[in-house]
PDB file of C-alpha atoms in Angstrom:
ATOM      1  CA  MET G  15      16.401-102.674  40.697  1.00  0.00           C
ATOM      2  CA  THR G  16      19.177-104.035  39.058  1.00  0.00           C
ATOM      3  CA  LEU G  17      22.599-104.869  40.391  1.00  0.00           C
ATOM      4  CA  GLU G  18      24.367-102.381  37.998  1.00  0.00           C
ATOM      5  CA  LYS G  19      21.799 -99.428  38.891  1.00  0.00           C
ATOM      6  CA  ARG G  20      22.420-100.147  42.658  1.00  0.00           C
ATOM      7  CA  GLN G  21      26.077 -99.812  42.149  1.00  0.00           C
ATOM      8  CA  ALA G  22      25.813 -96.608  39.979  1.00  0.00           C
ATOM      9  CA  GLU G  23      23.805 -95.123  42.599  1.00  0.00           C
ATOM     10  CA  GLN G  24      26.225 -95.933  45.477  1.00  0.00           C
ATOM     11  CA  GLU G  25      28.738 -94.477  43.424  1.00  0.00           C
ATOM     12  CA  GLU G  26      26.932 -91.327  42.712  1.00  0.00           C
ATOM     13  CA  SER G  27      26.154 -91.030  46.314  1.00  0.00           C
ATOM     14  CA  SER G  28      29.780 -91.553  47.302  1.00  0.00           C
ATOM     15  CA  LYS G  29      30.829 -89.083  45.016  1.00  0.00           C
ATOM     16  CA  LYS G  30      28.334 -86.564  46.410  1.00  0.00           C
ATOM     17  CA  ALA G  31      29.575 -87.119  50.014  1.00  0.00           C
ATOM     18  CA  LYS G  32      33.237 -86.731  48.962  1.00  0.00           C
ATOM     19  CA  THR G  33      32.241 -83.360  47.313  1.00  0.00           C
ATOM     20  CA  VAL G  34      30.470 -82.024  50.404  1.00  0.00           C
ATOM     21  CA  GLU G  35      33.345 -83.363  52.607  1.00  0.00           C
ATOM     22  CA  SER G  36      35.855 -81.486  50.265  1.00  0.00           C
ATOM     23  CA  LEU G  37      33.758 -78.383  50.760  1.00  0.00           C
ATOM     24  CA  ILE G  38      33.537 -78.648  54.296  1.00  0.00           C
ATOM     25  CA  ILE G  39      37.450 -79.420  54.536  1.00  0.00           C
ATOM     26  CA  ASP G  40      38.252 -76.369  52.041  1.00  0.00           C
ATOM     27  CA  CYS G  41      35.714 -74.092  54.078  1.00  0.00           C
ATOM     28  CA  ILE G  42      37.782 -74.662  57.493  1.00  0.00           C
ATOM     29  CA  ARG G  43      40.984 -74.173  55.778  1.00  0.00           C
ATOM     30  CA  GLU G  44      39.948 -70.937  54.314  1.00  0.00           C
ATOM     31  CA  GLN G  45      38.600 -69.389  57.356  1.00  0.00           C
ATOM     32  CA  LYS G  46      41.942 -70.495  59.461  1.00  0.00           C
ATOM     33  CA  GLN G  47      40.343 -69.907  62.773  1.00  0.00           C
ATOM     34  CA  PRO G  48      42.562 -71.559  65.607  1.00  0.00           C
ATOM     35  CA  ASN G  49      39.771 -72.804  67.578  1.00  0.00           C
ATOM     36  CA  GLY G  50      38.162 -74.191  64.440  1.00  0.00           C
ATOM     37  CA  SER G  51      35.025 -73.224  62.431  1.00  0.00           C
ATOM     38  CA  SER G  52      31.702 -73.421  63.928  1.00  0.00           C
ATOM     39  CA  GLN G  53      28.797 -75.131  62.210  1.00  0.00           C
ATOM     40  CA  LYS G  54      26.874 -71.801  61.405  1.00  0.00           C
ATOM     41  CA  ALA G  55      29.922 -70.593  59.654  1.00  0.00           C
ATOM     42  CA  ILE G  56      30.470 -73.737  57.461  1.00  0.00           C
ATOM     43  CA  LEU G  57      26.778 -73.571  56.739  1.00  0.00           C
ATOM     44  CA  LYS G  58      27.292 -69.781  55.818  1.00  0.00           C
ATOM     45  CA  HIS G  59      30.228 -70.364  53.573  1.00  0.00           C
ATOM     46  CA  THR G  60      28.957 -73.561  52.029  1.00  0.00           C
ATOM     47  CA  LYS G  61      25.421 -72.864  51.544  1.00  0.00           C
ATOM     48  CA  LEU G  62      24.711 -76.678  52.034  1.00  0.00           C
ATOM     49  CA  ASP G  63      21.375 -77.794  53.416  1.00  0.00           C
ATOM     50  CA  PRO G  64      21.690 -77.597  57.525  1.00  0.00           C
ATOM     51  CA  ASP G  65      20.697 -80.993  57.793  1.00  0.00           C
ATOM     52  CA  GLU G  66      22.892 -82.544  55.181  1.00  0.00           C
ATOM     53  CA  LEU G  67      25.781 -80.528  56.615  1.00  0.00           C
ATOM     54  CA  LYS G  68      24.901 -81.583  60.291  1.00  0.00           C
ATOM     55  CA  GLN G  69      25.041 -85.107  59.153  1.00  0.00           C
ATOM     56  CA  ALA G  70      28.181 -84.633  57.350  1.00  0.00           C
ATOM     57  CA  LEU G  71      29.859 -83.213  60.250  1.00  0.00           C
ATOM     58  CA  LYS G  72      28.793 -85.955  62.310  1.00  0.00           C
ATOM     59  CA  GLN G  73      30.196 -88.731  60.124  1.00  0.00           C
ATOM     60  CA  MET G  74      33.539 -86.737  59.293  1.00  0.00           C
ATOM     61  CA  ALA G  75      34.103 -86.359  63.284  1.00  0.00           C
ATOM     62  CA  GLU G  76      33.375 -90.279  63.620  1.00  0.00           C
ATOM     63  CA  SER G  77      35.719 -90.987  60.924  1.00  0.00           C
ATOM     64  CA  LYS G  78      38.556 -88.632  62.378  1.00  0.00           C
ATOM     65  CA  VAL G  79      38.547 -86.290  59.485  1.00  0.00           C
ATOM     66  CA  LEU G  80      37.604 -83.538  61.669  1.00  0.00           C
ATOM     67  CA  THR G  81      37.915 -82.995  65.281  1.00  0.00           C
ATOM     68  CA  LYS G  82      35.367 -81.170  67.348  1.00  0.00           C
ATOM     69  CA  VAL G  83      36.544 -78.536  69.712  1.00  0.00           C
ATOM     70  CA  LYS G  84      33.732 -77.317  71.712  1.00  0.00           C
ATOM     71  CA  MET G  85      31.090 -76.181  69.221  1.00  0.00           C
ATOM     72  CA  SER G  86      33.648 -75.936  66.465  1.00  0.00           C
ATOM     73  CA  TYR G  87      35.474 -78.195  63.748  1.00  0.00           C
ATOM     74  CA  ILE G  88      38.971 -78.432  62.682  1.00  0.00           C
ATOM     75  CA  VAL G  89      40.565 -80.612  60.070  1.00  0.00           C
ATOM     76  CA  THR G  90      42.540 -83.317  62.176  1.00  0.00           C
ATOM     77  CA  ASP G  91      45.692 -83.624  60.306  1.00  0.00           C
ATOM     78  CA  ASP G  92      46.114 -79.826  59.767  1.00  0.00           C
ATOM     79  CA  PRO G  93      48.564 -78.092  61.708  1.00  0.00           C
ATOM     80  CA  LYS G  94      47.305 -75.481  64.469  1.00  0.00           C
ATOM     81  CA  TYR G  95      46.400 -72.341  62.900  1.00  0.00           C
ATOM     82  CA  GLU G  96      48.402 -68.889  63.955  1.00  0.00           C
ATOM     83  CA  ASP G  97      46.187 -67.156  66.822  1.00  0.00           C
ATOM     84  CA  LEU G  98      46.017 -63.779  65.239  1.00  0.00           C
ATOM     85  CA  THR G  99      43.940 -62.323  68.229  1.00  0.00           C
ATOM     86  CA  PRO G 100      45.266 -58.857  69.388  1.00  0.00           C
ATOM     87  CA  LYS G 101      47.250 -59.380  72.534  1.00  0.00           C
ATOM     88  CA  VAL G 102      48.919 -56.944  75.096  1.00  0.00           C
ATOM     89  CA  GLN G 103      52.889 -57.261  74.969  1.00  0.00           C
ATOM     90  CA  ILE G 104      54.216 -56.944  78.759  1.00  0.00           C
ATOM     91  CA  GLU G 105      57.441 -56.306  79.984  1.00  0.00           C
ATOM     92  CA  SER G 106      57.413 -56.871  83.880  1.00  0.00           C
ATOM     93  CA  PHE G 107      59.848 -55.175  86.541  1.00  0.00           C
ATOM     94  CA  MET G 108      59.474 -56.908  90.063  1.00  0.00           C
ATOM     95  CA  ALA G 109      62.193 -54.961  91.934  1.00  0.00           C
ATOM     96  CA  ASN G 110      60.059 -53.492  94.213  1.00  0.00           C
ATOM     97  CA  ALA G 111      57.423 -55.988  94.371  1.00  0.00           C
ATOM     98  CA  THR G 112      56.429 -57.049  97.645  1.00  0.00           C
ATOM     99  CA  GLY G 113      52.937 -58.890  97.372  1.00  0.00           C
ATOM    100  CA  LYS G 114      52.242 -62.879  96.885  1.00  0.00           C
ATOM    101  CA  LYS G 115      48.662 -62.741  95.655  1.00  0.00           C
ATOM    102  CA  MET G 116      48.192 -62.424  92.113  1.00  0.00           C
ATOM    103  CA  VAL G 117      45.545 -60.118  90.248  1.00  0.00           C
ATOM    104  CA  LYS G 118      42.952 -62.304  88.671  1.00  0.00           C
ATOM    105  CA  ILE G 119      39.255 -61.672  86.882  1.00  0.00           C
ATOM    106  CA  GLY G 120      37.104 -60.111  89.702  1.00  0.00           C
ATOM    107  CA  SER G 121      40.142 -58.711  91.565  1.00  0.00           C
ATOM    108  CA  GLN G 122      39.762 -55.101  92.641  1.00  0.00           C
ATOM    109  CA  VAL G 123      42.986 -52.926  92.003  1.00  0.00           C
ATOM    110  CA  SER G 124      44.610 -49.614  92.615  1.00  0.00           C
ATOM    111  CA  ILE G 125      47.082 -48.565  90.062  1.00  0.00           C
ATOM    112  CA  HIS G 126      49.345 -45.786  89.243  1.00  0.00           C
ATOM    113  CA  TYR G 127      49.734 -45.351  85.559  1.00  0.00           C
ATOM    114  CA  ILE G 128      51.641 -43.174  82.635  1.00  0.00           C
ATOM    115  CA  GLY G 129      49.864 -43.302  79.381  1.00  0.00           C
ATOM    116  CA  THR G 130      51.760 -42.613  76.059  1.00  0.00           C
ATOM    117  CA  LEU G 131      51.563 -42.710  72.142  1.00  0.00           C
ATOM    118  CA  LYS G 132      54.122 -44.573  70.409  1.00  0.00           C
ATOM    119  CA  ASP G 133      55.821 -41.542  69.523  1.00  0.00           C
ATOM    120  CA  LYS G 134      56.127 -41.114  73.291  1.00  0.00           C
ATOM    121  CA  THR G 135      53.436 -38.209  73.479  1.00  0.00           C
ATOM    122  CA  GLU G 136      52.126 -38.392  77.211  1.00  0.00           C
ATOM    123  CA  PHE G 137      48.616 -38.369  76.904  1.00  0.00           C
ATOM    124  CA  ASP G 138      47.379 -39.276  80.499  1.00  0.00           C
ATOM    125  CA  ARG G 139      48.810 -39.974  84.258  1.00  0.00           C
ATOM    126  CA  GLY G 140      47.096 -40.775  87.371  1.00  0.00           C
ATOM    127  CA  ASP G 141      45.666 -43.199  89.834  1.00  0.00           C
ATOM    128  CA  LEU G 142      42.918 -45.545  88.986  1.00  0.00           C
ATOM    129  CA  ASP G 143      40.862 -47.966  91.034  1.00  0.00           C
ATOM    130  CA  PHE G 144      38.811 -50.762  88.982  1.00  0.00           C
ATOM    131  CA  LEU G 145      37.226 -54.099  89.102  1.00  0.00           C
ATOM    132  CA  VAL G 146      39.378 -56.388  86.476  1.00  0.00           C
ATOM    133  CA  GLY G 147      36.996 -57.962  83.936  1.00  0.00           C
ATOM    134  CA  GLY G 148      34.070 -55.866  85.169  1.00  0.00           C
ATOM    135  CA  GLY G 149      34.207 -53.403  81.887  1.00  0.00           C
ATOM    136  CA  GLU G 150      35.222 -50.100  83.646  1.00  0.00           C
ATOM    137  CA  VAL G 151      38.213 -49.922  81.656  1.00  0.00           C
ATOM    138  CA  ILE G 152      39.615 -50.477  78.267  1.00  0.00           C
ATOM    139  CA  LYS G 153      40.069 -54.355  77.497  1.00  0.00           C
ATOM    140  CA  GLY G 154      43.759 -53.836  77.100  1.00  0.00           C
ATOM    141  CA  PHE G 155      44.372 -52.502  80.826  1.00  0.00           C
ATOM    142  CA  ASP G 156      42.290 -55.680  82.045  1.00  0.00           C
ATOM    143  CA  GLN G 157      44.813 -57.944  80.198  1.00  0.00           C
ATOM    144  CA  SER G 158      47.709 -55.755  81.513  1.00  0.00           C
ATOM    145  CA  VAL G 159      47.113 -56.080  85.036  1.00  0.00           C
ATOM    146  CA  LEU G 160      46.396 -59.895  85.307  1.00  0.00           C
ATOM    147  CA  GLY G 161      48.938 -61.975  87.127  1.00  0.00           C
ATOM    148  CA  MET G 162      50.547 -58.698  88.701  1.00  0.00           C
ATOM    149  CA  VAL G 163      51.408 -58.528  92.361  1.00  0.00           C
ATOM    150  CA  VAL G 164      51.558 -55.473  94.369  1.00  0.00           C
ATOM    151  CA  GLY G 165      54.585 -53.282  93.791  1.00  0.00           C
ATOM    152  CA  GLU G 166      55.251 -54.865  90.169  1.00  0.00           C
ATOM    153  CA  ARG G 167      55.702 -52.603  87.612  1.00  0.00           C
ATOM    154  CA  ARG G 168      54.780 -53.121  83.862  1.00  0.00           C
ATOM    155  CA  VAL G 169      55.178 -51.742  80.535  1.00  0.00           C
ATOM    156  CA  CYS G 170      52.369 -52.822  78.433  1.00  0.00           C
ATOM    157  CA  GLN G 171      51.986 -52.305  74.944  1.00  0.00           C
ATOM    158  CA  ILE G 172      48.268 -52.236  73.884  1.00  0.00           C
ATOM    159  CA  PRO G 173      47.186 -52.750  70.324  1.00  0.00           C
ATOM    160  CA  SER G 174      44.158 -50.395  69.078  1.00  0.00           C
ATOM    161  CA  GLN G 175      41.860 -53.180  69.231  1.00  0.00           C
ATOM    162  CA  LEU G 176      42.096 -53.734  73.001  1.00  0.00           C
ATOM    163  CA  GLY G 177      42.245 -49.800  73.626  1.00  0.00           C
ATOM    164  CA  TYR G 178      40.158 -47.022  71.836  1.00  0.00           C
ATOM    165  CA  GLY G 179      40.055 -48.645  68.324  1.00  0.00           C
ATOM    166  CA  LYS G 180      38.966 -46.622  65.221  1.00  0.00           C
ATOM    167  CA  ARG G 181      37.248 -43.860  67.174  1.00  0.00           C
ATOM    168  CA  GLY G 182      40.320 -43.228  69.371  1.00  0.00           C
ATOM    169  CA  SER G 183      39.793 -40.626  72.355  1.00  0.00           C
ATOM    170  CA  PRO G 184      40.044 -37.219  70.712  1.00  0.00           C
ATOM    171  CA  PRO G 185      42.005 -34.885  71.132  1.00  0.00           C
ATOM    172  CA  GLU G 186      44.342 -36.691  72.759  1.00  0.00           C
ATOM    173  CA  ILE G 187      44.453 -40.320  70.997  1.00  0.00           C
ATOM    174  CA  PRO G 188      43.886 -40.375  67.534  1.00  0.00           C
ATOM    175  CA  PRO G 189      41.881 -43.162  65.931  1.00  0.00           C
ATOM    176  CA  ASN G 190      43.716 -46.547  65.574  1.00  0.00           C
ATOM    177  CA  SER G 191      46.372 -45.823  67.934  1.00  0.00           C
ATOM    178  CA  ASP G 192      48.417 -48.501  69.803  1.00  0.00           C
ATOM    179  CA  LEU G 193      48.989 -47.170  73.302  1.00  0.00           C
ATOM    180  CA  ILE G 194      51.828 -47.847  75.818  1.00  0.00           C
ATOM    181  CA  PHE G 195      51.101 -47.543  79.735  1.00  0.00           C
ATOM    182  CA  ASP G 196      53.742 -47.856  82.472  1.00  0.00           C
ATOM    183  CA  ILE G 197      51.493 -49.452  84.919  1.00  0.00           C
ATOM    184  CA  THR G 198      52.311 -49.921  88.814  1.00  0.00           C
ATOM    185  CA  LEU G 199      50.193 -51.927  91.138  1.00  0.00           C
ATOM    186  CA  LYS G 200      49.633 -50.217  94.537  1.00  0.00           C
ATOM    187  CA  SER G 201      46.943 -52.518  95.992  1.00  0.00           C
ATOM    188  CA  LEU G 202      44.655 -55.506  95.417  1.00  0.00           C
ATOM    189  CA  SER G 203      41.864 -57.153  97.180  1.00  0.00           C
TER     190      SER G 203
END
């Protein structure tokens, strides 16, 4: 093989590597995931050969073009993407708080609550005992009580995705309804 032919092949290989690198970077930027894009997501989006993608990701991470975060990749020099995951908004009132121990995943709690829709229509009230993180209540309820102490009161705005979502809970709670819960922690174990 002549020197010219070898140089031409190296240039072609370099161009292909740049193209694969650009595809991967564009894919990650388009997905805008705060924790990065997984190899599977990149593969689905770019339609590259799996072995070629694996090799490219490895090389890009080694050369610091990408940063590996757990099982995902982010573009090293990009700003952090905004986390669009739905979250509960909490307003806390500590006036009657007497406890020191805080609620965590696995805590058994007893609460008093009043549930309303955004238009202030009350749909439920009562006392409830549940295991935090045990799947016994809507996800927003679990998030709402984390970190509470006995006697603390919170007013929590729960987005529909962490409440009853698209299905709602007819007839009281329409589909896609954000909920407001006024919660007081009575006991914790």
